[in-house]
CSV table of C-alpha atoms in Angstrom, one decimal:
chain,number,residue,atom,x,y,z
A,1,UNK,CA,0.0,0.0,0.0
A,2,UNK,CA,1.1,3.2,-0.6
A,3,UNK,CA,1.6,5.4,2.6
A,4,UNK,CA,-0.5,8.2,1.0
A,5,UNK,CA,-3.9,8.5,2.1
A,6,UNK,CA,-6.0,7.3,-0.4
A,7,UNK,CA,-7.7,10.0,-3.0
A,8,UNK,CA,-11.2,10.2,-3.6
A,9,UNK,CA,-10.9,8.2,-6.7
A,10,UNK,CA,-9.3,5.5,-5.1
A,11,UNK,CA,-11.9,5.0,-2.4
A,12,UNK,CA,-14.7,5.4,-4.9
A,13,UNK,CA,-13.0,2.9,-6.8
A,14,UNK,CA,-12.7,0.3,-4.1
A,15,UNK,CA,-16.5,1.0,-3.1
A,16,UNK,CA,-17.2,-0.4,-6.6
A,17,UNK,CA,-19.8,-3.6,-5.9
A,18,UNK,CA,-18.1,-6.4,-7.9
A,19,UNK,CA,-19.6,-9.5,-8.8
A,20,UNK,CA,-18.7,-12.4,-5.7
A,21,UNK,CA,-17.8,-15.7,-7.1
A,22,UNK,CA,-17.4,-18.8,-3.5
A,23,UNK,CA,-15.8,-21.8,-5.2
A,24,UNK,CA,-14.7,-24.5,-2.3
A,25,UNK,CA,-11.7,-26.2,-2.1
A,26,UNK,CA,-13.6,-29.4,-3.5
A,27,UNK,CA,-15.3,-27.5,-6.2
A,28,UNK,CA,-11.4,-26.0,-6.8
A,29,UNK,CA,-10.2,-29.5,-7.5
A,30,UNK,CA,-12.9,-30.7,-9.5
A,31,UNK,CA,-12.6,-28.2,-11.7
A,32,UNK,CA,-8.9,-28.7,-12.1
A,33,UNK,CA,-9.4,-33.0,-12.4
A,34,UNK,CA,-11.8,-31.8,-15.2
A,35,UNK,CA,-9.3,-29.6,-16.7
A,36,UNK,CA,-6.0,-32.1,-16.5
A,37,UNK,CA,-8.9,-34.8,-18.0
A,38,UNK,CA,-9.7,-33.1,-20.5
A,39,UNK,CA,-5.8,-32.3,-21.4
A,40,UNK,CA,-5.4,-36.4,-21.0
A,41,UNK,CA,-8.4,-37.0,-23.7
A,42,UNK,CA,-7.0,-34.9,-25.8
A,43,UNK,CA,-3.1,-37.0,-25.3
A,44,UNK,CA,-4.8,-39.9,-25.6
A,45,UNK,CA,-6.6,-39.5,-28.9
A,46,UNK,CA,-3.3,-38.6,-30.2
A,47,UNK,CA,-2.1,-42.0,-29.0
A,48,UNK,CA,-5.3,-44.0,-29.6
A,49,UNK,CA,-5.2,-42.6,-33.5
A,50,UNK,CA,-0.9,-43.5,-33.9
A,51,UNK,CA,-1.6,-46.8,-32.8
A,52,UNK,CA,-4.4,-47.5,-34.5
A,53,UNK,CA,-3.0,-46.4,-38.0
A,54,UNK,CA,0.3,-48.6,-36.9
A,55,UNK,CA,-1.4,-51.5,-36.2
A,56,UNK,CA,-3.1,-51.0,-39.5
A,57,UNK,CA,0.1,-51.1,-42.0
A,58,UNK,CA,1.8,-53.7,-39.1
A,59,UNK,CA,-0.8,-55.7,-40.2
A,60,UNK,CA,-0.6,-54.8,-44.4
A,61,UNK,CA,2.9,-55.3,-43.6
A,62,UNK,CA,2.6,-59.2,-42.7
A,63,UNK,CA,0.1,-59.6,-46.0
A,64,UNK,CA,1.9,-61.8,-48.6
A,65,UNK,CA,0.4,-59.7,-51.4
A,66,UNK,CA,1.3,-57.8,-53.0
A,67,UNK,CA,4.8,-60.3,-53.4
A,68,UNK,CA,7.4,-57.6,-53.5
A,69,UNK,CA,9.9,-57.1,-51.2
A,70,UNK,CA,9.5,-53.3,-50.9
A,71,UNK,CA,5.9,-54.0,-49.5
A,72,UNK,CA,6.8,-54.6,-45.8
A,73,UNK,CA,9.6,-51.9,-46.4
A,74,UNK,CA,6.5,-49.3,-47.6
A,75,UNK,CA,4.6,-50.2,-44.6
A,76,UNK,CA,7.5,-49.7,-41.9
A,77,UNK,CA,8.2,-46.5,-43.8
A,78,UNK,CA,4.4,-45.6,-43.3
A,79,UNK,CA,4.6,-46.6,-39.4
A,80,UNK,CA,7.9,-45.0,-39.3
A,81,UNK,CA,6.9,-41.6,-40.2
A,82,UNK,CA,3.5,-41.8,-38.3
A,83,UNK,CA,6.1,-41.7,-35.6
A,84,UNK,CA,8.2,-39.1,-36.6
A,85,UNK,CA,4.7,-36.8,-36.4
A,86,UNK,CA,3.8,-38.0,-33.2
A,87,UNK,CA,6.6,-37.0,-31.9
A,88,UNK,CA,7.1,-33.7,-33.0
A,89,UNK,CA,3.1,-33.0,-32.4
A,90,UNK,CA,4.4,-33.9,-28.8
A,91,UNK,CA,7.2,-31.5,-29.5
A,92,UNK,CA,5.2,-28.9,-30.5
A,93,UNK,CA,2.4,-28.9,-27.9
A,94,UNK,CA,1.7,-25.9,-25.9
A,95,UNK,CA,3.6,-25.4,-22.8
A,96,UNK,CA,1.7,-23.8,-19.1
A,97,UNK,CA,2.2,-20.9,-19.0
A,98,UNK,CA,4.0,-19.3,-15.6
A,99,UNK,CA,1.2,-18.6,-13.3
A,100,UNK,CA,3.1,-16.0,-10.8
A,101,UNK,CA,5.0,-14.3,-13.1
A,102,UNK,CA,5.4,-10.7,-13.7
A,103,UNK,CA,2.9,-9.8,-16.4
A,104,UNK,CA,5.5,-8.2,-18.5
A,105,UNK,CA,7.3,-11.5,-18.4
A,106,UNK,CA,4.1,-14.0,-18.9
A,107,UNK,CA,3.3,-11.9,-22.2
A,108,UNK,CA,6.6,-12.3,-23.9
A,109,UNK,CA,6.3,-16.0,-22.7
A,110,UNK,CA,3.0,-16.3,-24.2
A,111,UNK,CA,4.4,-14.3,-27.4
A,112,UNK,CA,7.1,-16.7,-27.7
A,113,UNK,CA,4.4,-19.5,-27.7
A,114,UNK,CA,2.2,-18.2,-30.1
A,115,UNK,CA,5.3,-17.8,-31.9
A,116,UNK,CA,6.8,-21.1,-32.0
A,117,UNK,CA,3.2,-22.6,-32.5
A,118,UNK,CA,2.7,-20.5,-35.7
A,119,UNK,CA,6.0,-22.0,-37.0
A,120,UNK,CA,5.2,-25.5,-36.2
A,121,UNK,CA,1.7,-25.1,-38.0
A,122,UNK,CA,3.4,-23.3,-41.4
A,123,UNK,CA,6.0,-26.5,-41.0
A,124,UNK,CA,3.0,-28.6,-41.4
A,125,UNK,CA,3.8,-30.1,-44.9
A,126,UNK,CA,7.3,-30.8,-43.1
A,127,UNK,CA,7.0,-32.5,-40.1
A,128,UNK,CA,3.2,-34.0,-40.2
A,129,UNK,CA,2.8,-34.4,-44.1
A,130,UNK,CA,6.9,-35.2,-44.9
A,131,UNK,CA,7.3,-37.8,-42.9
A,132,UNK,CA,4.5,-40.4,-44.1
A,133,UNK,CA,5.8,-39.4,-47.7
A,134,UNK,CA,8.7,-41.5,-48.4
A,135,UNK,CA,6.3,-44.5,-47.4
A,136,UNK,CA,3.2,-43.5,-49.2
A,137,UNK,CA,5.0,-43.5,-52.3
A,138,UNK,CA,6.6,-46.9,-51.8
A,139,UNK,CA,3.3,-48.3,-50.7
A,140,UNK,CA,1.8,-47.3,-54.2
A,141,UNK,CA,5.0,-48.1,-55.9
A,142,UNK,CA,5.0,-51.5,-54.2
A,143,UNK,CA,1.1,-51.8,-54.7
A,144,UNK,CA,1.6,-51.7,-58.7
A,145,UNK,CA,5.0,-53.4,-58.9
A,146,UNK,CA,3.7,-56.7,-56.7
A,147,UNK,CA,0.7,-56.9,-59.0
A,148,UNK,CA,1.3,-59.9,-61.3
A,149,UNK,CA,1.3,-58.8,-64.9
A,150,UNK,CA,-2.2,-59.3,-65.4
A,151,UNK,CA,-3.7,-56.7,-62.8
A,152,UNK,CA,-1.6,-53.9,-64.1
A,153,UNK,CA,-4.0,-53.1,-66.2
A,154,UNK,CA,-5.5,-48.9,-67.3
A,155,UNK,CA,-8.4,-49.3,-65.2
A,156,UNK,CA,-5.3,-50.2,-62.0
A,157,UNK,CA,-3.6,-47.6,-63.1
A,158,UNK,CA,-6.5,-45.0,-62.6
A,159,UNK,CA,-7.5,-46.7,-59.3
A,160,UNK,CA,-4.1,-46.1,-58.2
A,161,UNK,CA,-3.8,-42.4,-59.7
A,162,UNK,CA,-7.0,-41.6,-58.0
A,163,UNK,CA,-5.9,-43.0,-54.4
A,164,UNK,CA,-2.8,-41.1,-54.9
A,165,UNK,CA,-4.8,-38.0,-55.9
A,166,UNK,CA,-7.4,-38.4,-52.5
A,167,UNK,CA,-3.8,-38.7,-50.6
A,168,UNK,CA,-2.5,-35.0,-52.1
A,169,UNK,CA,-5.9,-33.6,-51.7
A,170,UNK,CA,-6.5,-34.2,-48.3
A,171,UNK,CA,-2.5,-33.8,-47.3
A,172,UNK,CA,-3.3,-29.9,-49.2
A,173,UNK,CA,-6.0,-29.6,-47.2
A,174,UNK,CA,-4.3,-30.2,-44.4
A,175,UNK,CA,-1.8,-27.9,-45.4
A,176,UNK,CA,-4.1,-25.2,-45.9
A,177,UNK,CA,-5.7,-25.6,-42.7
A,178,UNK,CA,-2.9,-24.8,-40.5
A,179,UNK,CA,-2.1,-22.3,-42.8
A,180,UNK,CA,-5.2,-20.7,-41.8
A,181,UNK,CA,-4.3,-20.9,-38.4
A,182,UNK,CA,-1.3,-19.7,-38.7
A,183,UNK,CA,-2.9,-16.3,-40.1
A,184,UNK,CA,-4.8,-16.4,-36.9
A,185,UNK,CA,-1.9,-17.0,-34.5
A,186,UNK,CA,0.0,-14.3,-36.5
A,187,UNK,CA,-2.8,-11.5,-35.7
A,188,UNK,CA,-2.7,-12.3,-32.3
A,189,UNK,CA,1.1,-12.0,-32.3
A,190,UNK,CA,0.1,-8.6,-34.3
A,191,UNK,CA,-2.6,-7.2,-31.2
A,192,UNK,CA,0.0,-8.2,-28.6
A,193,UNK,CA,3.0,-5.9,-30.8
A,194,UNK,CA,0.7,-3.4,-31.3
A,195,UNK,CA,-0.4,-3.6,-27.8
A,196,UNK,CA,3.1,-3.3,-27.0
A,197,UNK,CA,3.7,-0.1,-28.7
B,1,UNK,CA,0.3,-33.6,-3.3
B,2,UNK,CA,-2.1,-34.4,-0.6
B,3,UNK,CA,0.1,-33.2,2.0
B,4,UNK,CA,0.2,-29.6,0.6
B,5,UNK,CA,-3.2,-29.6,0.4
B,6,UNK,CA,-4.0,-27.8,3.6
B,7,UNK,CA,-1.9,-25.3,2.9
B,8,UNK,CA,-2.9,-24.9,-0.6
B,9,UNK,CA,-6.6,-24.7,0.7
B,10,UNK,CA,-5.5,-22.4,3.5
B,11,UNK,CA,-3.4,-19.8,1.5
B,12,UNK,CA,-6.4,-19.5,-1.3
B,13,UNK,CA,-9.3,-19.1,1.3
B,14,UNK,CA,-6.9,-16.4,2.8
B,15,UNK,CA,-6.7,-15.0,-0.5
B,16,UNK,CA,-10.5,-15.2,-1.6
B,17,UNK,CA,-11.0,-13.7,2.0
B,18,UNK,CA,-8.3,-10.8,1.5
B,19,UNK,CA,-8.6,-10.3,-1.7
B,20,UNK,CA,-12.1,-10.9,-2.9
B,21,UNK,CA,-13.7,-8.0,-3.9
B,22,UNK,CA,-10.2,-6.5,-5.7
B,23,UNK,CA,-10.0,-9.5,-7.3
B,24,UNK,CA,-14.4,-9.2,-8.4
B,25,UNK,CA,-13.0,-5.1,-9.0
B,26,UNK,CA,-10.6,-6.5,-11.4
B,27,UNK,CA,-13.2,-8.7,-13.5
B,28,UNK,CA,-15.5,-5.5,-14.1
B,29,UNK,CA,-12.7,-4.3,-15.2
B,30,UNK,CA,-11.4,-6.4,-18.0
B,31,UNK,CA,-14.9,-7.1,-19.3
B,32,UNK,CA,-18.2,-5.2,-19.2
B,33,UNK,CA,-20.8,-8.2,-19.5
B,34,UNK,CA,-21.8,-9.4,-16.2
B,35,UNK,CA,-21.8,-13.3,-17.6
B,36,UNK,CA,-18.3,-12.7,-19.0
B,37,UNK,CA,-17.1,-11.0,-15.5
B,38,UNK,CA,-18.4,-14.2,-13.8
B,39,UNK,CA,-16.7,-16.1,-16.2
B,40,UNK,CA,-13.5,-14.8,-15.7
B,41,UNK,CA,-13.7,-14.3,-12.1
B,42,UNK,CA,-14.0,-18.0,-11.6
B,43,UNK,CA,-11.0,-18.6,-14.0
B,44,UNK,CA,-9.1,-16.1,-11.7
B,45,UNK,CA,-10.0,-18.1,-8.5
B,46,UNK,CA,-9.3,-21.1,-9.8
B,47,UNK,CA,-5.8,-19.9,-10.8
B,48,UNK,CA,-5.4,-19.0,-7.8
B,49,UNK,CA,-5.9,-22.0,-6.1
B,50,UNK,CA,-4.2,-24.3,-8.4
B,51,UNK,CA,-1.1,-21.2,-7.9
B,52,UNK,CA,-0.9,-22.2,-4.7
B,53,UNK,CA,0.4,-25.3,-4.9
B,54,UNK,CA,4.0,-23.7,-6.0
B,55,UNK,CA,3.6,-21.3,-3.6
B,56,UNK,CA,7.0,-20.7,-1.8
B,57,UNK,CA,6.5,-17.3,0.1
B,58,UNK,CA,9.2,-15.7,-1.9
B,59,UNK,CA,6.9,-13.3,-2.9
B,60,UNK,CA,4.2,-11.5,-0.5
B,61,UNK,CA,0.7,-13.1,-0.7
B,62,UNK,CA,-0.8,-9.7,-2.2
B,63,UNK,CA,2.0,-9.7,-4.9
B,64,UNK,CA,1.5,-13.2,-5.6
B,65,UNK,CA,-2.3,-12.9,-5.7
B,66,UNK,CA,-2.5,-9.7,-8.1
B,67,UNK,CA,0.2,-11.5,-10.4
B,68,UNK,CA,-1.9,-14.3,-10.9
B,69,UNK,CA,-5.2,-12.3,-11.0
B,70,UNK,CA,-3.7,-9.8,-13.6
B,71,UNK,CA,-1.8,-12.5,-15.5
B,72,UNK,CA,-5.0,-14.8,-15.9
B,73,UNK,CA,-7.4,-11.5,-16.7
B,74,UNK,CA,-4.2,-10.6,-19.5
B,75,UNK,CA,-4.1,-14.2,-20.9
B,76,UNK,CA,-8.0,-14.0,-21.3
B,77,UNK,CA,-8.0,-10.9,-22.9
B,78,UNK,CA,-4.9,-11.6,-25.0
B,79,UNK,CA,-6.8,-15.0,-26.3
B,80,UNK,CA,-9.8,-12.9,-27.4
B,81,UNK,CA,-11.1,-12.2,-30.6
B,82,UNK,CA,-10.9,-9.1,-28.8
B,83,UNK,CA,-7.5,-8.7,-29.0
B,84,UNK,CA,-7.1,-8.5,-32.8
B,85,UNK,CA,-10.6,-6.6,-33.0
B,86,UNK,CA,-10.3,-3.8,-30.3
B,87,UNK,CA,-9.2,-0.2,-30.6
B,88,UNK,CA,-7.7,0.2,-27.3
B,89,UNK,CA,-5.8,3.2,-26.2
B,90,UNK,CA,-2.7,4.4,-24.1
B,91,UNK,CA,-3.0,6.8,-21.3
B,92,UNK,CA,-2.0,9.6,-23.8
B,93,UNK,CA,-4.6,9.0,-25.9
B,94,UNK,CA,-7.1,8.8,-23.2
B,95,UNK,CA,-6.7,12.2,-22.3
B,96,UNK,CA,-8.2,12.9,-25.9
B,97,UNK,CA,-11.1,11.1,-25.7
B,98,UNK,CA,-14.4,12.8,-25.0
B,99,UNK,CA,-15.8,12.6,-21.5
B,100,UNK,CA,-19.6,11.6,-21.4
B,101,UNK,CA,-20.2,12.7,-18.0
B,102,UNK,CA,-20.1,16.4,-18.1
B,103,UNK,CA,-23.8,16.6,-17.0
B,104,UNK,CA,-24.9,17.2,-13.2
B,105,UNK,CA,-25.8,13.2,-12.8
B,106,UNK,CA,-22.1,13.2,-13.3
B,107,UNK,CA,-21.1,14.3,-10.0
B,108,UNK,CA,-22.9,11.5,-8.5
B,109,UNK,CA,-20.3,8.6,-7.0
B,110,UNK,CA,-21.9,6.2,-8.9
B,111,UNK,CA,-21.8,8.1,-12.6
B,112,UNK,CA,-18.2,9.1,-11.7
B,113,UNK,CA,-17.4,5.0,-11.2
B,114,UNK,CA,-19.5,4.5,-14.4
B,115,UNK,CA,-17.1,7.1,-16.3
B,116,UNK,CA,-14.0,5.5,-14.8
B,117,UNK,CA,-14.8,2.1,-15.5
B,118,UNK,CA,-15.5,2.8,-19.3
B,119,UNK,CA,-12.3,4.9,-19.3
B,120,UNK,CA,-10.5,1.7,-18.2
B,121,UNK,CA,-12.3,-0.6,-20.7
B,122,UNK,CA,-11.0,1.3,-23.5
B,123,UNK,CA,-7.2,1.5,-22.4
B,124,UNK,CA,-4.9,-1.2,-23.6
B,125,UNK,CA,-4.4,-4.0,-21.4
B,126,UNK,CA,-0.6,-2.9,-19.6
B,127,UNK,CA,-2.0,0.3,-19.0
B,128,UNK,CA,-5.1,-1.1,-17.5
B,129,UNK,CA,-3.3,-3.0,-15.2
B,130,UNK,CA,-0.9,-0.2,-14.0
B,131,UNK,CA,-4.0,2.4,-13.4
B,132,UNK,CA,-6.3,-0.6,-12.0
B,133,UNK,CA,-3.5,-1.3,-9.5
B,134,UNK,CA,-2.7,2.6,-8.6
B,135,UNK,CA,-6.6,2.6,-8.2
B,136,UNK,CA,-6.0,-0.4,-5.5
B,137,UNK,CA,-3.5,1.6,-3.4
B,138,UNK,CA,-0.3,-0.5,-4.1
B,139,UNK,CA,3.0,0.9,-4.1
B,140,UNK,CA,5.6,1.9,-6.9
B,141,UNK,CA,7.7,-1.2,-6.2
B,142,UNK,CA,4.7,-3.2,-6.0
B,143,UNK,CA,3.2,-2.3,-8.9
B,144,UNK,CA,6.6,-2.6,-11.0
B,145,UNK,CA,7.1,-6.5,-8.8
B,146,UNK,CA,3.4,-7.4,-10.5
B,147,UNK,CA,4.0,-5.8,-13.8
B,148,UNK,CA,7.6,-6.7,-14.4
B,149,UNK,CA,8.2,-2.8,-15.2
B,150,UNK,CA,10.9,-1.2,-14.5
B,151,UNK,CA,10.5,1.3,-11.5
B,152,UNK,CA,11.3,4.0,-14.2
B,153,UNK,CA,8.6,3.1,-16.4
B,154,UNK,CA,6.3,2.3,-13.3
B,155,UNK,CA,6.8,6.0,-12.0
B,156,UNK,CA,6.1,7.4,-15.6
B,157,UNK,CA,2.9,5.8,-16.3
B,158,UNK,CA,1.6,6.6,-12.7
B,159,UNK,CA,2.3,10.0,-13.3
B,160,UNK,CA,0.3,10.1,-16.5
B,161,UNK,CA,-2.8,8.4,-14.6
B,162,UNK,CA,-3.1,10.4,-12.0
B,163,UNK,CA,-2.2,13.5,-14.4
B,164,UNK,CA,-5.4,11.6,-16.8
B,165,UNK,CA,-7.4,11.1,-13.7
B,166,UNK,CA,-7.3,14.9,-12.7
B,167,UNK,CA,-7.7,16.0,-15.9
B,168,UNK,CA,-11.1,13.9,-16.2
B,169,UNK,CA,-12.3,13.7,-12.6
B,170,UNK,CA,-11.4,16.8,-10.9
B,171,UNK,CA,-14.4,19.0,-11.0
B,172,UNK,CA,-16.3,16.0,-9.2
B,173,UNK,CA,-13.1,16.8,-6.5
B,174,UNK,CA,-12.5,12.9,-7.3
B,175,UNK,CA,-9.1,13.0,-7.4
């Protein structure tokens, strides 16, 4: 406190009725269970989906057709880079932010997070798209070169072309997505420079 | 964890008890619908308790408790639509703005609060928090602890609030 005696202002101001909010301790740590719960669910879908899409080419891995070599290699490529992106989405997720520290100091933290999250997003193609590429491409390299002669035929081809084509649609969409928020995460890097100035 | 929970439980009512109706001061102040105050005011609480559990008494309660009040009301404004939307203002700005309460209902105590709390809505958030905590009573040195000003910039933008505040407030004999 300061040792001045408070203005008029000042004890109008602290006369102001505010709005009362009673939360007990219980209440506290429910809320906070629901909140670290909800952070889990969110972990755990992450891990749910990786393992699911693994177990998926572990299995198309073990499959005897098509009878190419590179077919098992395409699938451990796939699983490979599926972990590649889950690790880097881990490395990317947002970190708490300081509760107690000086606001001058939690806003350039903060700023440096929305930072480092906008660059992971416009990375996209590289670490979540990149990595399952290399496999992809073997898997429908390996897909037309295990056929026996008489499968490769136009209408293959086209069935192949157009799975390949779904693949780069949805990895652009992707893409474009997080490009978008991005663009978001950049104006509110924007407000807190301007803010700033 | 269970063992700090006592503590953790102690220091927050404490806080709720000491602190209450800044903190509830602090919520009308960062955002004008009453929903939206409630809102955040229970965000700020709940801050706090969860803050307590890395509480080491390095700091004074009050500057603890206003850091994490201020820092959660700045996070919730920062993460806004607001925040890319709004036209806020610095304390030099203010002074520019026209005052709405020039009429006799404006000497009452509650129109004057009514003029100062839409002054404070529509200046930027780091010069909200200075004038909302010179408005509280703390100290230069507390204020700059809270903020993480220096004490020069503390003093400065104290000097321009209380220059803004007599400027605007001075015929009601407010300041």
């Amino acid at each position: 406190m300061t040792d001045e005696q408070p203005t008029r202002l000042q004890t109008l101001w602290r006369s102001l009725p505010a709005p009362d909010v009673t939360l007990s301790p219980d209440e506290m740590r429910a809320r906070a269970r629901g909140l670290e719960r909800t952070l889990r669910a969110r972990n755990w879908r992450e891990y749910i989906a990786a393992a699911v899409v693994i177990a998926a080419f572990g299995w198309y891995a073990t499959l005897p057709e098509p009878a190419t070599p590179l077919w098992p290699i395409a699938n451990i490529a796939v699983i490979l880079g599926v972990l590649v992106t889950v690790w880097k989405m881990r490395e990317l997720a947002p970190r708490p932010l300081p509760p107690a520290a000086p606001t001058a100091k939690l806003v350039t933290f903060y700023r440096s997070e929305l930072v480092r999250q906008r660059d992971g997003l416009r990375k996209v193609w590289l670490w979540y798209i990149g990595p399952s590429v290399p496999g992809f491409l073997l898997w429908f390299a390996a897909l037309w070169i295990g056929d026996s002669e008489a499968l490769r035929t136009t209408e293959r081809a086209i069935a192949l072309g157009t799975a390949a084509g779904i693949w780069l649609c949805v990895s652009a969409g992707v893409i474009g997505v997080n490009l978008m928020a991005a663009a978001r995460l950049q104006r509110m890097i924007d407000a807190i420079d301007d803010e700033r100035t | 964890m269970d063992a700090q929970r006592p503590d953790q439980d102690a220091l927050y009512a404490r806080a709720a008890a000491d602190f209450g109706p800044a903190l509830g001061r602090l919520a009308r102040a960062y955002e004008r619908d009453a929903d939206t105050q409630r809102d955040l005011l229970q965000d700020i609480h709940l801050a706090l308790w969860r803050s307590f559990a890395q509480y080491r008494g390095l700091s004074s309660l009050r500057t603890w408790v206003y850091r994490v009040a201020h820092n959660t009301a700045a996070s919730h404004v920062l993460k806004s639509r607001r925040a890319r939307t709004a036209h806020w203002i610095d304390l030099d700005k203010a002074c520019d703005l026209p005052d709405p309460g020039s009429t006799d209902a404006a000497r009452e105590d509650t129109d004057t609060l009514a003029r100062l709390l839409s002054l404070i809505h529509q200046l930027k958030p780091s010069d909200r928090q200075v004038m909302l905590l010179y408005l509280d009573g703390l100290d230069a040195r507390e204020t700059g602890e809270i903020t993480g000003l220096s004490p020069g910039a503390v003093a400065t933008r104290i000097h321009r609030i209380k220059a803004l505040l007599a400027d605007r407030f001075s015929t009601d004999g407010s300041t």
